[in-house]
Every structure is written in C-alpha cells, then in structure tokens.
PDB file of C-alpha atoms in Angstrom:
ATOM      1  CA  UNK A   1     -14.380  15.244  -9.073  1.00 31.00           C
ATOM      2  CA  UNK A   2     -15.282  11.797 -10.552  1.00 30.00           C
ATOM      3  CA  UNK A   3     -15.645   8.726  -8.508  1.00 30.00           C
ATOM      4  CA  UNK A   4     -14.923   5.290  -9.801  1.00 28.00           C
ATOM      5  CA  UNK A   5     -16.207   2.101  -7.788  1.00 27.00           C
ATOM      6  CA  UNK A   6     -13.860  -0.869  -8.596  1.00 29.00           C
ATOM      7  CA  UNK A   7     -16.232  -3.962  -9.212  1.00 30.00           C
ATOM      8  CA  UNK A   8     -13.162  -6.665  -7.665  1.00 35.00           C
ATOM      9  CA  UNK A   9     -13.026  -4.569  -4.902  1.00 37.00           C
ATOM     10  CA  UNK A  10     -16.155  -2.791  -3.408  1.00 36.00           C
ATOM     11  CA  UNK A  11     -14.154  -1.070  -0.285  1.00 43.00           C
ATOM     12  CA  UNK A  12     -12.311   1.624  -2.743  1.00 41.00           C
ATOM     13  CA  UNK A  13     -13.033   3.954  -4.612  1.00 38.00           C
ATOM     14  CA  UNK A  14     -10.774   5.830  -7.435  1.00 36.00           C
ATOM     15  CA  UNK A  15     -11.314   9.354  -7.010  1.00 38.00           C
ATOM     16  CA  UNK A  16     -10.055  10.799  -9.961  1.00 38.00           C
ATOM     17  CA  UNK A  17      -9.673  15.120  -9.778  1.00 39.00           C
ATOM     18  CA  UNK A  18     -11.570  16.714 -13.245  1.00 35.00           C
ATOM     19  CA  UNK A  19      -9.165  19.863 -13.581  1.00 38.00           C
ATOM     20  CA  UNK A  20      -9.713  22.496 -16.044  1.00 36.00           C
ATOM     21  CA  UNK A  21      -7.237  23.137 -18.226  1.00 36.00           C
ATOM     22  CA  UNK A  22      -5.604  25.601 -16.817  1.00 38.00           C
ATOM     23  CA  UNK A  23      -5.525  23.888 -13.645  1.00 40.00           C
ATOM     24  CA  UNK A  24      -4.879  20.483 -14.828  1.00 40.00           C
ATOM     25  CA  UNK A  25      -0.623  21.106 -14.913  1.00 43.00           C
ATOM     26  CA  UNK A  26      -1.221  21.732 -11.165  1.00 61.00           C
ATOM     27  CA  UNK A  27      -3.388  19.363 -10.144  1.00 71.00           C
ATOM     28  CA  UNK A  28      -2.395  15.774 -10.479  1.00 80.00           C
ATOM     29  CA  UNK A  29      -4.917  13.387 -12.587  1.00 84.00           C
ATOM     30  CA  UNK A  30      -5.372   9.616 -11.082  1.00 85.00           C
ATOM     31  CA  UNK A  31      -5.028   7.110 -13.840  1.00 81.00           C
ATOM     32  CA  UNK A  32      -6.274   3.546 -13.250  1.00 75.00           C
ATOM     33  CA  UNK A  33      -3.725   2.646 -15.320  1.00 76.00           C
ATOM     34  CA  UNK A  34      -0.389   4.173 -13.054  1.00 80.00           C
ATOM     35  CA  UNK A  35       1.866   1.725 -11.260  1.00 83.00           C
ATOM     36  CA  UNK A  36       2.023   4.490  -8.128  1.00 87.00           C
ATOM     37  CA  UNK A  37      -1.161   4.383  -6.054  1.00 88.00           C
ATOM     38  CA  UNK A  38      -2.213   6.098  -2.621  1.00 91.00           C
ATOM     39  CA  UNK A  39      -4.762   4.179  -0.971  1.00 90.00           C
ATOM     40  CA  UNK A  40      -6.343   5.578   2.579  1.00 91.00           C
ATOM     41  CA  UNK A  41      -6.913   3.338   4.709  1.00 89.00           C
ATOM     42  CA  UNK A  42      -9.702   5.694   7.006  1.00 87.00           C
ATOM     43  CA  UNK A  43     -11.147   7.291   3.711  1.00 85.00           C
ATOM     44  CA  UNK A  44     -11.463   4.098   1.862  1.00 83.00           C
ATOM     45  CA  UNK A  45     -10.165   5.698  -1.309  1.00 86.00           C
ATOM     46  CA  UNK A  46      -7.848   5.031  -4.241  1.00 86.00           C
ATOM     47  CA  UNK A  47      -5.980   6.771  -6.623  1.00 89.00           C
ATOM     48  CA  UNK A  48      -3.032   5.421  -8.997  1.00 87.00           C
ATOM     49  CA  UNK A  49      -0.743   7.817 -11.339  1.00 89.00           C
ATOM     50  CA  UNK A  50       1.322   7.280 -13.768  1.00 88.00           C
ATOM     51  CA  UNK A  51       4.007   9.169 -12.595  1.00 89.00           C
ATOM     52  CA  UNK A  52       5.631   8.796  -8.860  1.00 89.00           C
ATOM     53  CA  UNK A  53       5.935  13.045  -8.770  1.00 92.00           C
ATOM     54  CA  UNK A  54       2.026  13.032  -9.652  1.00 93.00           C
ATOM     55  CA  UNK A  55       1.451  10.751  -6.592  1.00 92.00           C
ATOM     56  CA  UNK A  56       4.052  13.084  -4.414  1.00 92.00           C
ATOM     57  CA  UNK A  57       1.819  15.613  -5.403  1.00 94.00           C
ATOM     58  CA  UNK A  58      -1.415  14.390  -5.012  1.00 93.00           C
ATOM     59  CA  UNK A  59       0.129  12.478  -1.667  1.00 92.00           C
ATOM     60  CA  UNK A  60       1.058  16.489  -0.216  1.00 91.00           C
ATOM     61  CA  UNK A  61      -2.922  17.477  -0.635  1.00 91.00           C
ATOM     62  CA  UNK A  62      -3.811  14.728   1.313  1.00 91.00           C
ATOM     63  CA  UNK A  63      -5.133  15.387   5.603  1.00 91.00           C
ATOM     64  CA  UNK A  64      -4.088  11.266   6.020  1.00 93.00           C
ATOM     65  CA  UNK A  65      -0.588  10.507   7.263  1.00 95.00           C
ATOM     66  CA  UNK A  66       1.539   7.809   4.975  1.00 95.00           C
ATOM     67  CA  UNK A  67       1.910   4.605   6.975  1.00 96.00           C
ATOM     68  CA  UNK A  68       3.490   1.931   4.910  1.00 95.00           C
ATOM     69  CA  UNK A  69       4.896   1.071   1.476  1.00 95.00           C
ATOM     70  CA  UNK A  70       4.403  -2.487   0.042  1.00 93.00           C
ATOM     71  CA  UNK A  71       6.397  -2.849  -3.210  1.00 91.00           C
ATOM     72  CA  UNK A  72       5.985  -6.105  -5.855  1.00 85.00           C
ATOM     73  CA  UNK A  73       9.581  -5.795  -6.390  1.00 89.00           C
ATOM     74  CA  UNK A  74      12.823  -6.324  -3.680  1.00 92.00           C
ATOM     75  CA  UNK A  75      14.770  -3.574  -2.471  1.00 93.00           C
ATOM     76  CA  UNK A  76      12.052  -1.166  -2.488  1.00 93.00           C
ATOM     77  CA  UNK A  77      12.299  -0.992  -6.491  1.00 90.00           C
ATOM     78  CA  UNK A  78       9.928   1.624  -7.536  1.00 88.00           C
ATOM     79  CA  UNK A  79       9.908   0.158 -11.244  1.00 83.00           C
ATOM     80  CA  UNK A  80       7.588  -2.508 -10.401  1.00 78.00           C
ATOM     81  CA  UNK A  81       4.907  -0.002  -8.937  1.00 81.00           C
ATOM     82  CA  UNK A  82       4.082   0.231  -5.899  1.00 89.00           C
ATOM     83  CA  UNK A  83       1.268   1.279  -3.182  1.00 90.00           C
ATOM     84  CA  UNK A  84       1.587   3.813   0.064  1.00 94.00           C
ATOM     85  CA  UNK A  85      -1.020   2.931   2.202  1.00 94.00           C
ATOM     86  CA  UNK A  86      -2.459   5.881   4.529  1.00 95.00           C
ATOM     87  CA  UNK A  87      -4.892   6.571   7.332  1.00 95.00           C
ATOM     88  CA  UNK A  88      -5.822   9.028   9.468  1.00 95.00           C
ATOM     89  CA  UNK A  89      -3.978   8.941  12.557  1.00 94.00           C
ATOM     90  CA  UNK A  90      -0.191   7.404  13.243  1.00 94.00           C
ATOM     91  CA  UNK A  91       0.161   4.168  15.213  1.00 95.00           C
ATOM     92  CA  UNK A  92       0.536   3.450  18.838  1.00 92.00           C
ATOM     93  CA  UNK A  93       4.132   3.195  19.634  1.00 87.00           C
ATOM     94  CA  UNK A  94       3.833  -0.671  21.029  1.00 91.00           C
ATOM     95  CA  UNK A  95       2.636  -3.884  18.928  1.00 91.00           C
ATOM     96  CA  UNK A  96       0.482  -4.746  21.554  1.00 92.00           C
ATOM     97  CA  UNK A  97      -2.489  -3.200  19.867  1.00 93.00           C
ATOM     98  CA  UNK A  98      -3.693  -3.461  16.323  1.00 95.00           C
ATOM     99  CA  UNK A  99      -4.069   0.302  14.973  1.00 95.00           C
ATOM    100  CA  UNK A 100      -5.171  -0.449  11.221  1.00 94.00           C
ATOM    101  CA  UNK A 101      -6.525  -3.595   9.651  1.00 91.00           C
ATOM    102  CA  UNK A 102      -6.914  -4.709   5.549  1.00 89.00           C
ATOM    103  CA  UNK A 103      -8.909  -7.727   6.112  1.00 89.00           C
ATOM    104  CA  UNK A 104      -8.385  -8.854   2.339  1.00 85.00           C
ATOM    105  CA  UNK A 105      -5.969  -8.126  -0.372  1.00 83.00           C
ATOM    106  CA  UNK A 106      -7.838 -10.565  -2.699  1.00 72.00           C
ATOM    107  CA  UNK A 107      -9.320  -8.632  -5.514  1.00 62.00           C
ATOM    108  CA  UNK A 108      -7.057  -5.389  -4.207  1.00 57.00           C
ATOM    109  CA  UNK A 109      -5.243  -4.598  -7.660  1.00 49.00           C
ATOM    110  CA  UNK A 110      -2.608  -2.506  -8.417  1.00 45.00           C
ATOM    111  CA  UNK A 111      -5.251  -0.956 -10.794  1.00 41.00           C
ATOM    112  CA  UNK A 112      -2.231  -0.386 -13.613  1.00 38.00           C
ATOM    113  CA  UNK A 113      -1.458  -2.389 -16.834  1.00 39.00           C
ATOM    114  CA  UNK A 114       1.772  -3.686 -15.326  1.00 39.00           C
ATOM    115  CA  UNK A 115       3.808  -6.211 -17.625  1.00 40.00           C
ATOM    116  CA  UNK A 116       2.659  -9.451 -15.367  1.00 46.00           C
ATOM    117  CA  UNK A 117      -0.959  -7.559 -14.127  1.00 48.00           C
ATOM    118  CA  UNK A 118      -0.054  -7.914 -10.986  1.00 50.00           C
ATOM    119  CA  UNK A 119      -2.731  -7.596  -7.930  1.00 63.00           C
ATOM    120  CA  UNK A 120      -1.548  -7.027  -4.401  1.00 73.00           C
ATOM    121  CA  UNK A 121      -2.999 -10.156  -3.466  1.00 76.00           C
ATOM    122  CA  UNK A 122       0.703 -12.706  -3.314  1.00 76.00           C
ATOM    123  CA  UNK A 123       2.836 -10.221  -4.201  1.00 78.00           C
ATOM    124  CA  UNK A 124       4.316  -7.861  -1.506  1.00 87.00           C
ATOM    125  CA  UNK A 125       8.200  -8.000  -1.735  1.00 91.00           C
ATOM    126  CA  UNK A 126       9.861  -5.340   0.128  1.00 94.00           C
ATOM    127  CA  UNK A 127       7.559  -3.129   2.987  1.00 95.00           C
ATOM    128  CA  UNK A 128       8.656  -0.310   4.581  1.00 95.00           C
ATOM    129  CA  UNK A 129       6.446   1.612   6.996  1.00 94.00           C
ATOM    130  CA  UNK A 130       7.411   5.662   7.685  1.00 92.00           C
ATOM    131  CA  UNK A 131       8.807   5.458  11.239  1.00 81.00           C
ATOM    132  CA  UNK A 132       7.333   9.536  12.152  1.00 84.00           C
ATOM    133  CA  UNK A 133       4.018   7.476  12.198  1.00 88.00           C
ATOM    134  CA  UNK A 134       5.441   4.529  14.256  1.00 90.00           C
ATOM    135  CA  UNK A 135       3.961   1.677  12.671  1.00 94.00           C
ATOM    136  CA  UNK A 136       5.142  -1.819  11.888  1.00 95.00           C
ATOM    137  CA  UNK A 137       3.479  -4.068   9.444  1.00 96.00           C
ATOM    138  CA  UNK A 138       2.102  -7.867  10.141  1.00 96.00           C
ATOM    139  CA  UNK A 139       1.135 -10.202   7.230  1.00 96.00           C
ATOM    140  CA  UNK A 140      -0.926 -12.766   7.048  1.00 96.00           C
ATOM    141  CA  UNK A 141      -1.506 -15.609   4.365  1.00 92.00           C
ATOM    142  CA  UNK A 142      -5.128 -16.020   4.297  1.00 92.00           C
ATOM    143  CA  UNK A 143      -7.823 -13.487   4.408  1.00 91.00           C
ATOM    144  CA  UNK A 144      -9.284 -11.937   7.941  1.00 93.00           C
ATOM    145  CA  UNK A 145      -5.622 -12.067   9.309  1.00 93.00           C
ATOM    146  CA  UNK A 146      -5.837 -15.744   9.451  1.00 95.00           C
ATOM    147  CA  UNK A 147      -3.428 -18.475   9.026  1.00 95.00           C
ATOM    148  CA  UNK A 148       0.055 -17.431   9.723  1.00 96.00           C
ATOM    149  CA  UNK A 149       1.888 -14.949  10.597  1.00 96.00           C
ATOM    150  CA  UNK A 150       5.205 -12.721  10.110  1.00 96.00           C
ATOM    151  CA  UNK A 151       6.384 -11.275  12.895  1.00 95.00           C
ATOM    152  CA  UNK A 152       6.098  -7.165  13.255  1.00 95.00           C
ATOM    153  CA  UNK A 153       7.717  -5.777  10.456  1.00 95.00           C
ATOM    154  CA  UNK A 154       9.344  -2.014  10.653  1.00 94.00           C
ATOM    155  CA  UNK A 155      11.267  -2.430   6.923  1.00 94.00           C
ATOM    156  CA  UNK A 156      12.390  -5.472   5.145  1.00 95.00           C
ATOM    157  CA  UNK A 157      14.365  -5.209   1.601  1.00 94.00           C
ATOM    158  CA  UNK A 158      13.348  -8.425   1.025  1.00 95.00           C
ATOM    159  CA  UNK A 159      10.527 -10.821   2.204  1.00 95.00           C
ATOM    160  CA  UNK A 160      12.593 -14.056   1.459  1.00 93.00           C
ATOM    161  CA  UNK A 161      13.236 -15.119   4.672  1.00 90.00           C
ATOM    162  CA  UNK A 162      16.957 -14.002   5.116  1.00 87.00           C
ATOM    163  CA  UNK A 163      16.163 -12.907   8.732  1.00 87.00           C
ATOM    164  CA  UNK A 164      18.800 -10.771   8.170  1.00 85.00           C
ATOM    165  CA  UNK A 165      18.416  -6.549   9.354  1.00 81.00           C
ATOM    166  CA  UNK A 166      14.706  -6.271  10.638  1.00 86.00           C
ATOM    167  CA  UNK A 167      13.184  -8.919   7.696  1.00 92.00           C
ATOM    168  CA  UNK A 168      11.404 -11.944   9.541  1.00 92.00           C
ATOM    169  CA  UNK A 169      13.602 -15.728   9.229  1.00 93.00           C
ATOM    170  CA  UNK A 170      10.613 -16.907   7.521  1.00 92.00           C
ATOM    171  CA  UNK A 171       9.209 -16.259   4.308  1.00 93.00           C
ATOM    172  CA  UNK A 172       7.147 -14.012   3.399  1.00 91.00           C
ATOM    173  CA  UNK A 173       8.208 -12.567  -0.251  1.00 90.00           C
ATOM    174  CA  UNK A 174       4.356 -13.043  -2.490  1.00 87.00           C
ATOM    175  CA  UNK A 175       2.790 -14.337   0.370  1.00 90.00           C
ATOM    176  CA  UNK A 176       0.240 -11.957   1.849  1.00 90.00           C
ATOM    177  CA  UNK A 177      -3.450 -12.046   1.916  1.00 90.00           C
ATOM    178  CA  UNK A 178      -4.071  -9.458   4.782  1.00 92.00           C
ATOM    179  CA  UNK A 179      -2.058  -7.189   7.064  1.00 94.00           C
ATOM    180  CA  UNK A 180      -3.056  -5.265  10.253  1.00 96.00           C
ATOM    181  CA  UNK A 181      -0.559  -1.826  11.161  1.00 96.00           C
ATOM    182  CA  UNK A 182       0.555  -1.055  14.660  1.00 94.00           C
TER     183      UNK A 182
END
C-alpha cells in the first residue's frame, strides 16, 4: 500500500492499494483523479476512484460506517462527483451534541480533474446523511464552524433555500466552509 500526503490539505492522506495483477480486478485502485471519493473522518484518510462501483467496493472493505454524502451537483447527481464522508462510530440520536467535526473545507479538493476543478470548499449542493447512522449535517460559512449557520440537515435535494421537504429556508447551495455531524 502507497500513501500519498496532499500538500493543500495536510489532514488526509490518499491511500492508494498496490495490487498484483492478479489481484488488481478484485481490489479497487484509488485514483486522485476519480470524481467518487471516501474520506474517513476517524482515520483521516482519502481515496477517490474513477468509477462509483470501485468506491462501492473499496467502501464494503472499509470497518468505518458511511455518514453523509455532499454532492457539487442538485438532486444528489452523481455526474458531478461526489464525496461519502465516514467515521467510526454512528451519531447520537439528538442534535444536542456534536458527534463529528471538519473544521475546514478550504484546501479539501475533490482530488479529480473535474470539468470546473472543483474543491469542496463553496460547493456542496445536495447532502444526504445515511439515516442507520442517525446523523444530520450542519454547515457553516467560514472555517472552525464559524459565522452562520444552517439548521440540522437530515437530506436536502437542493441547498437553495426552498425550505421546502427537510432543506433549510435559507441558502445554503456553494456555501460551506465547515460542517460538524450529529
């Protein structure tokens, strides 16, 4: 296995699986250049493929649960990539209590040659978070969870500000700088 420390972003690493050949049509190979990335929260690891049934695969080999999808296009659109963000243990059923905290999405990249090069930074437009972990999603729009706030988020097609289904009446669509789970 080969590690690969991102310069813009110290707190990840790309681990990227070195497969023989024989093994490498089993195994799925990160590719800093995929638009589908796993990133673990607890671990502080990344890995982007190129394919969303490589990340399904490399996603069933991992011990961390899935907590939350964050998607650069509305209505959960895979085509625009996306990240599922994952940590060790599910949230606390209540908001009262901050589970899981990203204190900066600055310098936090996609890590993919997508056709605008996107970073996460600004750019969340639909979230969803997987309800058998029972978390909900808060943004923020500066760094440190400062500055404002959405409210708790379960799902949201899009971050517009419809305030219609669970999406917050304000919005949030390419706003977010930080987010905390609970």
């Amino acid at each position: 296995m080969v590690r690969i420390f991102f310069a813009a972003s110290a707190a990840f690493t790309l681990t990227v699986p070195v497969a023989s050949s024989a093994a490498a049509a089993q195994n799925p190979v990160a590719d800093a250049t995929g638009q589908y990335c796993a990133i673990d929260l607890s671990a502080q690891q990344k890995a982007c493929f190129t394919s969303e049934q490589a990340l399904t695969d490399y996603s069933s080999t991992l011990a961390s649960l899935p907590l939350v999808a964050v998607y650069n296009w509305i209505d959960y659109n895979r085509s625009g990539g996306y990240s599922i963000w994952y940590g060790d243990r599910s949230c606390t059923a209540t908001t009262t209590d901050v589970d899981y905290t990203l204190p900066t999405l600055v310098g936090e990249t996609y890590d993919y040659n997508n056709p605008s090069g996107i970073s996460e930074n600004d750019t969340y437009s639909s979230v969803s978070t997987y309800t058998a972990q029972s978390c909900d999603i808060k943004l923020f729009d500066g760094t440190n969870n400062s500055g404002s706030s959405s409210p708790w988020i379960d799902s949201c097609t899009h971050l517009g500000g419809s305030g219609t289904g669970n999406c917050p009446s304000t919005n949030w669509y390419d706003r977010a700088s930080s987010f905390q789970l609970s």
